[in-house]
CSV table of C-alpha atoms in Angstrom, one decimal:
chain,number,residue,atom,x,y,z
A,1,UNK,CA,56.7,30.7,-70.9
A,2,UNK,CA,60.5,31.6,-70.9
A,3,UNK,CA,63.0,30.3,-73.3
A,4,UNK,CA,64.4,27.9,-71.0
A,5,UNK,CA,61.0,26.5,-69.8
A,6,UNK,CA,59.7,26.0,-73.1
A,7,UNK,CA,63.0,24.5,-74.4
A,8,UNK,CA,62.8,21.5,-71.6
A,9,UNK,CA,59.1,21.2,-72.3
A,10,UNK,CA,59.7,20.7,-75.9
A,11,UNK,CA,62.5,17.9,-75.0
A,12,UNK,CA,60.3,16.3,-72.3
A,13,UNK,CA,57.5,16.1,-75.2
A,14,UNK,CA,59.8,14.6,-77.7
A,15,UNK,CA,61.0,12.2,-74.8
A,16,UNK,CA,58.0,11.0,-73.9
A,17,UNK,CA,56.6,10.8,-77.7
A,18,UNK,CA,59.8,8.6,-78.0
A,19,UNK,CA,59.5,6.1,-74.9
A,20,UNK,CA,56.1,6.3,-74.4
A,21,UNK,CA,56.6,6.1,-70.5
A,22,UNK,CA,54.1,8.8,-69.5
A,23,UNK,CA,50.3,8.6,-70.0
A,24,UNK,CA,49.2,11.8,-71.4
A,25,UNK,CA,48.0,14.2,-68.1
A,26,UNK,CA,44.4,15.8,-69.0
A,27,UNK,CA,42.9,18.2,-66.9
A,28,UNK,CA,39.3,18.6,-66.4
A,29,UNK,CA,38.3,22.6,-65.6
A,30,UNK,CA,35.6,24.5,-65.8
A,31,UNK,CA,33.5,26.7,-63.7
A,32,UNK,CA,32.4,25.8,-60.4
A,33,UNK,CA,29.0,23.6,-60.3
A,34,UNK,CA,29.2,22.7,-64.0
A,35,UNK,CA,30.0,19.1,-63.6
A,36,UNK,CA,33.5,18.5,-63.3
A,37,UNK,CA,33.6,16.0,-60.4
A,38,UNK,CA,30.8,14.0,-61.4
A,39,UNK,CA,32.5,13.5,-65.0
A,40,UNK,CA,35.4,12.7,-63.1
A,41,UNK,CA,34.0,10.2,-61.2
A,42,UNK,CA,31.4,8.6,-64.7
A,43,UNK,CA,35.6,7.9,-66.1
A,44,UNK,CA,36.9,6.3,-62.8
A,45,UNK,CA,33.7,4.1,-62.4
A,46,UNK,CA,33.2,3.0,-66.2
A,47,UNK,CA,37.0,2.1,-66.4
A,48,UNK,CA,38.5,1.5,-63.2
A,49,UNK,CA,35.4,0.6,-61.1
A,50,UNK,CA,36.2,3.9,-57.9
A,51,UNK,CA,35.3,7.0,-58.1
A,52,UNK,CA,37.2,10.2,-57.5
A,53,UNK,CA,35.5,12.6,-55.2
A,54,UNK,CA,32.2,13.5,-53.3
A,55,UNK,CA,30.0,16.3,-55.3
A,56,UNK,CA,27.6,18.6,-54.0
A,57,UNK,CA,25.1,21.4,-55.3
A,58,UNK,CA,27.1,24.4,-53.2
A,59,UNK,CA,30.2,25.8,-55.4
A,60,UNK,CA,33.9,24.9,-54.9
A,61,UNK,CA,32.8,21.7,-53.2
A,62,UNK,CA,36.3,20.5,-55.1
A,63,UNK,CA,39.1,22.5,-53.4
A,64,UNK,CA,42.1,20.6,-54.0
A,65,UNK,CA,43.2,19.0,-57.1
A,66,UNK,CA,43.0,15.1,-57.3
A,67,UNK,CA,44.5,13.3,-59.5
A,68,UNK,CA,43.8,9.6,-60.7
A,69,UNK,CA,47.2,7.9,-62.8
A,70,UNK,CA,46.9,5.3,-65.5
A,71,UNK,CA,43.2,5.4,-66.4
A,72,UNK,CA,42.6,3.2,-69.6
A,73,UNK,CA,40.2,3.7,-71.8
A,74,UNK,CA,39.2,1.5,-74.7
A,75,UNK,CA,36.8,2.7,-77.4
A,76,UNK,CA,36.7,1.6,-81.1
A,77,UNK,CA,39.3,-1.3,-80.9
A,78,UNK,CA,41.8,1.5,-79.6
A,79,UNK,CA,43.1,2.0,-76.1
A,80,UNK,CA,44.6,5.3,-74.5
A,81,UNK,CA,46.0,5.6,-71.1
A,82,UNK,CA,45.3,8.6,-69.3
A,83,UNK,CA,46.1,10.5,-65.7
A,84,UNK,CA,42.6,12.6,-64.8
A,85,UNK,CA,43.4,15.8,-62.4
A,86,UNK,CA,39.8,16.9,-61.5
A,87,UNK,CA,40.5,20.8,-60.8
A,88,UNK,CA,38.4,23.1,-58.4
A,89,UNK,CA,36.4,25.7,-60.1
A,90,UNK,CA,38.3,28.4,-61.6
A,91,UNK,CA,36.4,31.6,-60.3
A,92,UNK,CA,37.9,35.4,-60.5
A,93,UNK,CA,35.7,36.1,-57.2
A,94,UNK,CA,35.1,34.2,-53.9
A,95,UNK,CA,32.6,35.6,-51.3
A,96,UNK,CA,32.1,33.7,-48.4
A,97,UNK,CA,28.3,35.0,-48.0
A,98,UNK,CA,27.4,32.9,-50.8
A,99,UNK,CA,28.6,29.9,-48.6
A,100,UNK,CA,26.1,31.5,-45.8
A,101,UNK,CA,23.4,31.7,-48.2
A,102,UNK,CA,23.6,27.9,-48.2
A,103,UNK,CA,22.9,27.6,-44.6
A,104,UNK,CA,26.9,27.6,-43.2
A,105,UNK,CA,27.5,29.1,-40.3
A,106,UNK,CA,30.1,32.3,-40.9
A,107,UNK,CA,33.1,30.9,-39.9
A,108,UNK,CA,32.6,27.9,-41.6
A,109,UNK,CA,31.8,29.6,-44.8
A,110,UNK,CA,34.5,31.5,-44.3
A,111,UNK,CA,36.8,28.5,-44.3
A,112,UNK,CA,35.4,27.2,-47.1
A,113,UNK,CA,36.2,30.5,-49.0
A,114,UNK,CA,39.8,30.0,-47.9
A,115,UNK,CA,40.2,26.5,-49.0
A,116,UNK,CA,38.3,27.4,-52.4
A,117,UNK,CA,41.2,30.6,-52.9
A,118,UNK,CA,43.9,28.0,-52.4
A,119,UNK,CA,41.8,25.5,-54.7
A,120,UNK,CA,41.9,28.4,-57.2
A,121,UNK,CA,45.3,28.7,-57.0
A,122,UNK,CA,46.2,25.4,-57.9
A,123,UNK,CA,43.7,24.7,-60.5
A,124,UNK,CA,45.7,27.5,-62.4
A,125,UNK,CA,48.9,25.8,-61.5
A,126,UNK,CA,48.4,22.8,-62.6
A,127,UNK,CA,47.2,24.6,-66.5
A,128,UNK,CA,51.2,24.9,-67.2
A,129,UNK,CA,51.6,20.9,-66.2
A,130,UNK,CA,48.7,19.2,-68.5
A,131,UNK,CA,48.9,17.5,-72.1
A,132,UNK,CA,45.2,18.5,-72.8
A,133,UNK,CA,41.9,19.8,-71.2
A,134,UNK,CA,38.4,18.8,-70.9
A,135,UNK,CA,36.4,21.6,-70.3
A,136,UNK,CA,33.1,21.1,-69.0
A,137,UNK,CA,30.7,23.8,-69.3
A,138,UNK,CA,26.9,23.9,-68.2
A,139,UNK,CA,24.9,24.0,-71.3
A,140,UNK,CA,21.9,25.5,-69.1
A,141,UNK,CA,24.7,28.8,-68.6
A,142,UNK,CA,25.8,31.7,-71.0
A,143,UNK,CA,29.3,29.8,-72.6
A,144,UNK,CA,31.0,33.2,-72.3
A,145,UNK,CA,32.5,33.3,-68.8
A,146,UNK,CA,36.0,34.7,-68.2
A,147,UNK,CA,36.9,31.5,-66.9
A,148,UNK,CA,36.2,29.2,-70.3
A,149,UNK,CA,37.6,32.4,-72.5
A,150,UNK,CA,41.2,32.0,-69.7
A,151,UNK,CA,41.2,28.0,-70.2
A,152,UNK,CA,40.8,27.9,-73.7
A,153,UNK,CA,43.1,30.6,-74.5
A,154,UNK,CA,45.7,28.9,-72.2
A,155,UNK,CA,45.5,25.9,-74.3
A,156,UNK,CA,45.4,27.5,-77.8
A,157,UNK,CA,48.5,29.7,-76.8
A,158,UNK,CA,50.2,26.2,-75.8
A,159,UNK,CA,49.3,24.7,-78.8
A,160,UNK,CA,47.6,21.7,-76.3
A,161,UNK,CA,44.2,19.8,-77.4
A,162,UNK,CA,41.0,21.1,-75.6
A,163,UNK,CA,37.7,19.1,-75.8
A,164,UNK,CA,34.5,21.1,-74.8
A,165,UNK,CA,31.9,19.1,-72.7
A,166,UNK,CA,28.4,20.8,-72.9
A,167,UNK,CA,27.2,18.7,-70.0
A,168,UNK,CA,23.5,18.4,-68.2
A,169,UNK,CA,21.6,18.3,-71.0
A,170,UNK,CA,19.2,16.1,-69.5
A,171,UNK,CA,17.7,19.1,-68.1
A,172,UNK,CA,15.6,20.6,-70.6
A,173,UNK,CA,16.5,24.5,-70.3
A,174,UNK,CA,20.1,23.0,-71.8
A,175,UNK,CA,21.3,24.4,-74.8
A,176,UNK,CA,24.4,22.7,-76.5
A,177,UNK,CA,24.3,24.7,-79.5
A,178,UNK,CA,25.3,27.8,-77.8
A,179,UNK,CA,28.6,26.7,-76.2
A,180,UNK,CA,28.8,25.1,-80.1
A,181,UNK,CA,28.5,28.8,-81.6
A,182,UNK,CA,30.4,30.7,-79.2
A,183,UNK,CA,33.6,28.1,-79.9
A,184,UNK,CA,32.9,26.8,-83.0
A,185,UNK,CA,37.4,26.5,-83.5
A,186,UNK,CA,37.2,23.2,-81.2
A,187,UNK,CA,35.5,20.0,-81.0
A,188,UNK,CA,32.4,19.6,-78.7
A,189,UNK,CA,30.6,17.1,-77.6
A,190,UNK,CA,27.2,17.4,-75.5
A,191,UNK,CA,26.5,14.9,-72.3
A,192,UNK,CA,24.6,14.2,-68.9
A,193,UNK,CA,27.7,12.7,-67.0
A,194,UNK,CA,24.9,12.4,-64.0
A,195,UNK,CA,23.0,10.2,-66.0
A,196,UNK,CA,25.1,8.8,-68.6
A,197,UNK,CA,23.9,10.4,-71.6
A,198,UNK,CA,26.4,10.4,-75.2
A,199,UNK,CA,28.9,9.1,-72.8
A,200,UNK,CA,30.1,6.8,-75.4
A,201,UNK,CA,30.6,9.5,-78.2
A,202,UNK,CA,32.5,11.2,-75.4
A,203,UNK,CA,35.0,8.3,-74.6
A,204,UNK,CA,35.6,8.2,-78.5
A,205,UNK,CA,36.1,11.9,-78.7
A,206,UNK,CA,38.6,11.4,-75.7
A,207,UNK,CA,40.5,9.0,-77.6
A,208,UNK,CA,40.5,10.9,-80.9
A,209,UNK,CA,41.8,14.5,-79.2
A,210,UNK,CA,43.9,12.9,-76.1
A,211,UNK,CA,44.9,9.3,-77.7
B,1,UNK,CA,30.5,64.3,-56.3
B,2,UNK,CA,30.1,60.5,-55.5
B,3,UNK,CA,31.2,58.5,-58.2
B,4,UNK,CA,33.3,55.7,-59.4
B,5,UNK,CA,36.6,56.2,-61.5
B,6,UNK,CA,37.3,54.6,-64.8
B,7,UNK,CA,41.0,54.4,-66.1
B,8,UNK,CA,41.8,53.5,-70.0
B,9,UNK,CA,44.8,52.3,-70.3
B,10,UNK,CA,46.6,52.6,-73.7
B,11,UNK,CA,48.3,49.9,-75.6
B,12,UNK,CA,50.8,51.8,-75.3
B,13,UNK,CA,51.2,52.0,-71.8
B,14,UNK,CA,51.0,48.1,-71.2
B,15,UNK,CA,53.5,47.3,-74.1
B,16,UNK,CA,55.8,48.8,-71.5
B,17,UNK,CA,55.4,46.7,-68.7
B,18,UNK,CA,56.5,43.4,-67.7
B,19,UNK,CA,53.7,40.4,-67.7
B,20,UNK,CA,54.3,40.8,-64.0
B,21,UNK,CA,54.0,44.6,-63.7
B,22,UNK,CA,50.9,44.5,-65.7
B,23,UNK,CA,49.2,42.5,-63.1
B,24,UNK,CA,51.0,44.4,-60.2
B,25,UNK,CA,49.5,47.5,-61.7
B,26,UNK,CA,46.1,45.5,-62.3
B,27,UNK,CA,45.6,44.5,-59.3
B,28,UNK,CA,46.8,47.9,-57.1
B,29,UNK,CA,43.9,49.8,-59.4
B,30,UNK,CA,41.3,47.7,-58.9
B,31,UNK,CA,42.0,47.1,-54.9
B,32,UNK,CA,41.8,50.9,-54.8
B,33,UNK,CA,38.3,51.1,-56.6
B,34,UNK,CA,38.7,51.7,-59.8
B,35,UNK,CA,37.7,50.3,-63.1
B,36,UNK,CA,40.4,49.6,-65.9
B,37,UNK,CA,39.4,49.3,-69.8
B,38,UNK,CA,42.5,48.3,-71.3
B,39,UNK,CA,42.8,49.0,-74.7
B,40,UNK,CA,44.6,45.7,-75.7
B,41,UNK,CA,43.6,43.4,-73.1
B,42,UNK,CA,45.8,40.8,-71.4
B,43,UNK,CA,47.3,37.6,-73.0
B,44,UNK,CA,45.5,34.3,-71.6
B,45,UNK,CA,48.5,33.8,-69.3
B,46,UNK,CA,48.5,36.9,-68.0
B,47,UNK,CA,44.7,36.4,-67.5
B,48,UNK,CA,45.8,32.7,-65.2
B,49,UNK,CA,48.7,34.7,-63.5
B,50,UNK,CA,45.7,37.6,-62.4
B,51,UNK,CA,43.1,34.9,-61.1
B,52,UNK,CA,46.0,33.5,-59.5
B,53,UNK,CA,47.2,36.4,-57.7
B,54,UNK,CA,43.7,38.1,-57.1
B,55,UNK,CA,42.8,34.6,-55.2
B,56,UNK,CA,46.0,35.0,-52.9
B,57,UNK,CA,44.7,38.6,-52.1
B,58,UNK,CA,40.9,37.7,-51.4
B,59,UNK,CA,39.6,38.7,-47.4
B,60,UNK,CA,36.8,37.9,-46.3
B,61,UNK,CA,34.7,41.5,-45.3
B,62,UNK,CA,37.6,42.9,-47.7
B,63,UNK,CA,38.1,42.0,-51.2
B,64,UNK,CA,36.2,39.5,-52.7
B,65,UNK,CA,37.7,39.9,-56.2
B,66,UNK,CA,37.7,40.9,-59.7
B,67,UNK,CA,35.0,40.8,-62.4
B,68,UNK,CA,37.1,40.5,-65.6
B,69,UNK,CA,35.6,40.2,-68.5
B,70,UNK,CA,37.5,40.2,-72.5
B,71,UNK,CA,36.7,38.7,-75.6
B,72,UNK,CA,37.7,35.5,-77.0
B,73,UNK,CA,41.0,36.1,-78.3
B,74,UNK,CA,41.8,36.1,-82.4
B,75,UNK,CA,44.1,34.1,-84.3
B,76,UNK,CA,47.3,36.5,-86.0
B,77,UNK,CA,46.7,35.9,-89.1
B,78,UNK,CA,49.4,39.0,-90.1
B,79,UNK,CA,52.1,38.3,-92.0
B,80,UNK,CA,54.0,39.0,-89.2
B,81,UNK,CA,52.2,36.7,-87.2
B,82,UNK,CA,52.7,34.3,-89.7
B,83,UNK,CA,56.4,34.9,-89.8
B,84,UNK,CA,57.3,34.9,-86.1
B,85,UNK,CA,54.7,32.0,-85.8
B,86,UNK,CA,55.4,32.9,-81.8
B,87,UNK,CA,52.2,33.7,-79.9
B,88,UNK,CA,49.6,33.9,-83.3
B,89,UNK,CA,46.8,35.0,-80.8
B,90,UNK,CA,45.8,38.4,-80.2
B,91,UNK,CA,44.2,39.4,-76.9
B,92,UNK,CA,41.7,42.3,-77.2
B,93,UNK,CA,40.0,44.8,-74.9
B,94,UNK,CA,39.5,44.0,-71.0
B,95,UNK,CA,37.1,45.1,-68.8
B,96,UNK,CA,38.3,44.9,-65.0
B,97,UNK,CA,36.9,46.0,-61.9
B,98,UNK,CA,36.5,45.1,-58.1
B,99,UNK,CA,33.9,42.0,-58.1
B,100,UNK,CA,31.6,44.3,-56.1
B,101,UNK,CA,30.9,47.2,-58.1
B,102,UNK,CA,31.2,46.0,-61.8
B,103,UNK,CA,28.6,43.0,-63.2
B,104,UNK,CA,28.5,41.9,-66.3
B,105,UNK,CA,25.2,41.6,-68.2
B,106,UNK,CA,25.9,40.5,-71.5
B,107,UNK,CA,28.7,38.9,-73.0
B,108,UNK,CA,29.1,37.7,-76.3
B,109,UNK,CA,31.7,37.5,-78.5
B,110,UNK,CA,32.2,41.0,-79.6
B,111,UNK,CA,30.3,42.9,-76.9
B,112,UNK,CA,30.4,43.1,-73.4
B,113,UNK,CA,27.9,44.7,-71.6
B,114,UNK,CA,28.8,46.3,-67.7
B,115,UNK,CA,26.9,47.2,-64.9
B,116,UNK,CA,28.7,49.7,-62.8
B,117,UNK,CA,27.8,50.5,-59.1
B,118,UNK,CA,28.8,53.3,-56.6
B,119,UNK,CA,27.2,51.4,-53.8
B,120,UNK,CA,29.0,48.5,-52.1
C-alpha cells in the first residue's frame, strides 16, 4: 500500500472511529464450496429475516460479490452493526471441465468459468476495502491452501481482525482441531452454518473481534 | 530429452524488482512452462495481486492457472523488524507452477510436498 493510500486509510479510520457513521465492512472468504454463502445467508436470516444468495454443491456458484449494509447483531447485552460482502471463492486455478464434470454442457461451463475469473478478481478487490474477515474454512479439508495462507496474510499485513470459521462439522469426517493447529495466532471458532450448530458462540465471537 | 524446467530464483534477484515486475516476471515463466522456486517467496499482497492477474489471463483450452503453494508467513521479530515496525512479516519460499503440471501433495506448515508432470 503506498504512502498516500495508507495515509487516507489511516484518516478515514480515525474518522470513522470518531463519528461512528460507518458500520464496520467484514468480508466473508474462503475457498470455493466451504460454506461462505450459506453462513452468509444463517446472518441475514437470524437478524434481518432475508437471505443473501442461492448455494449449490458445484464450485464458484457465488461469482459476484454481494453485499448486505447495516446488519445488527445483538449478543451478550451488546449490539454491533455490520455490512456482510459474501465473496466468491478465491481459487489460483479455474478449469471449465470441472464445470462439465457436473453435467454442463461446454459452453455453459465455459461461461461459468468466465464469470468465476471475474468473481475471483473482485473477491481480491474487495480484501483492500474491508475492516475484518471471516474466513470459513471446511474442517472436512487440509487448512493449508494457498488461498487461507493469501487471506490471512493480507489481514495480518494490514493489521485487520480475522476470525476463522471451521464450518460443517456436523459431518463426522470434520476435524476443527486441525485448522486450530495450523493457525493457532487467531481466534477460531467451529460451526454447521447448514444446520445451525455453535452459531451462538459464533455471533459472540463476531461481536468480540468485529464489535 | 523431454522434461520440465525448474528456475530458482534468488532473493537476490527479486529484491530488485518492483511488486509489479515480480508478478510480470511470475507470470511470463509460468505461461511458458516452467516451474519457479523462489527463494524468498512473495509478500501476501503480492500473492492477491498474482491470483488477480493470473484470473484475467485464464482461457479456456489454454491456461487454466497456477498452483502456488508457500508457507504461512512469520512474524519479524528482528530488531530491525522491531524498529521499522513496517511490514513485521516475512514471506518464505514459493513454489509456482502452471496448474497443469505441478500438484501439491502435502502441505504443512514447514513442508510442501510437489508433484511434477511432463504430461499435460
Amino acid at each position: 500500500m503506498g504512502v498516500i493510500r495508507k495515509f487516507k486509510k489511516n484518516f478515514a479510520d480515525i474518522f470513522k472511529k470518531m463519528f461512528k457513521k460507518q458500520n464496520a465492512r467484514i468480508g466473508i472468504y474462503g475457498p470455493p464450496n466451504a460454506g461462505k454463502t450459506t453462513l452468509a445467508n444463517r446472518i441475514l436470516r437470524d437478524w434481518t429475516g432475508d437471505a443473501m444468495g442461492s448455494v449449490s454443491h458445484i464450485a464458484h456458484e457465488t461469482r459476484r460479490a454481494r453485499r448486505r449494509e447495516g446488519v445488527t447483531i445483538k449478543t451478550n447485552g451488546s449490539s454491533i452493526s455490520l455490512d456482510i460482502i459474501d465473496t466468491p471463492g478465491l481459487a489460483t486455478k479455474i478449469d471449465f471441465h470441472e464445470f462439465m464434470e457436473q453435467g454442463m454442457d461446454e459452453a455453459e461451463s465455459k461461461r461459468r468459468a468466465k464469470e468465476a475469473t471475474e468473481g475471483v478478481i473482485e473477491a481480491v478487490k474487495w480484501l483492500e476495502n474491508l475492516d475484518g474477515v471471516i474466513l470459513v474454512m471446511d474442517a472436512t479439508e487440509d487448512p493449508f491452501t494457498q488461498v487461507n495462507v493469501t487471506v490471512i496474510g493480507n489481514m495480518e499485513a494490514r493489521n485487520l481482525p480475522l476470525l476463522i470459521v471451521a464450518n460443517k462439522v456436523d459431518l463426522a469426517e470434520a476435524s476443527p482441531s486441525t485448522i486450530r493447529d495450523a493457525f493457532p495466532q487467531h481466534p477460531m471458532v467451529s460451526i454447521s452454518a447448514l444446520e445451525g450448530k455453535n452459531i451462538d458462540t459464533f455471533y459472540e465471537e463476531l461481536a468480540k473481534r468485529f464489535g | 530429452m523431454q522434461g520440465f524446467q525448474m528456475d530458482l530464483v534468488s532473493e537476490h534477484r527479486l529484491s530488485e524488482m518492483t511488486p509489479v515486475e515480480k508478478v510480470r516476471f511470475i507470470i511470463d515463466e509460468v505461461k511458458s512452462g516452467k516451474i519457479l522456486v523462489l527463494e524468498k517467496g512473495l509478500s501476501p499482497e503480492e500473492e492477491a495481486s498474482l491470483i488477480e492477474m493470473t484470473m484475467t489471463l485464464i482461457e479456456p483450452d489454454g491456461f487454466s492457472g497456477i498452483e502456488m503453494e508457500s508457507y504461512p508467513s512469520e512474524v519479524d521479530t528482528s530488531f530491525i523488524g522491531k524498529l521499522l515496525k513496517k511490514n513485521t512479516l516475512k514471506s518464505r519460499l514459493t513454489v509456482i507452477g502452471p496448474a497443469d503440471q505441478l500438484k501439491t501433495l502435502k502441505r504443512d506448515r514447514n513442508m510442501i510436498s510437489a508433484l511434477i508432470s511432463t504430461s499435460k
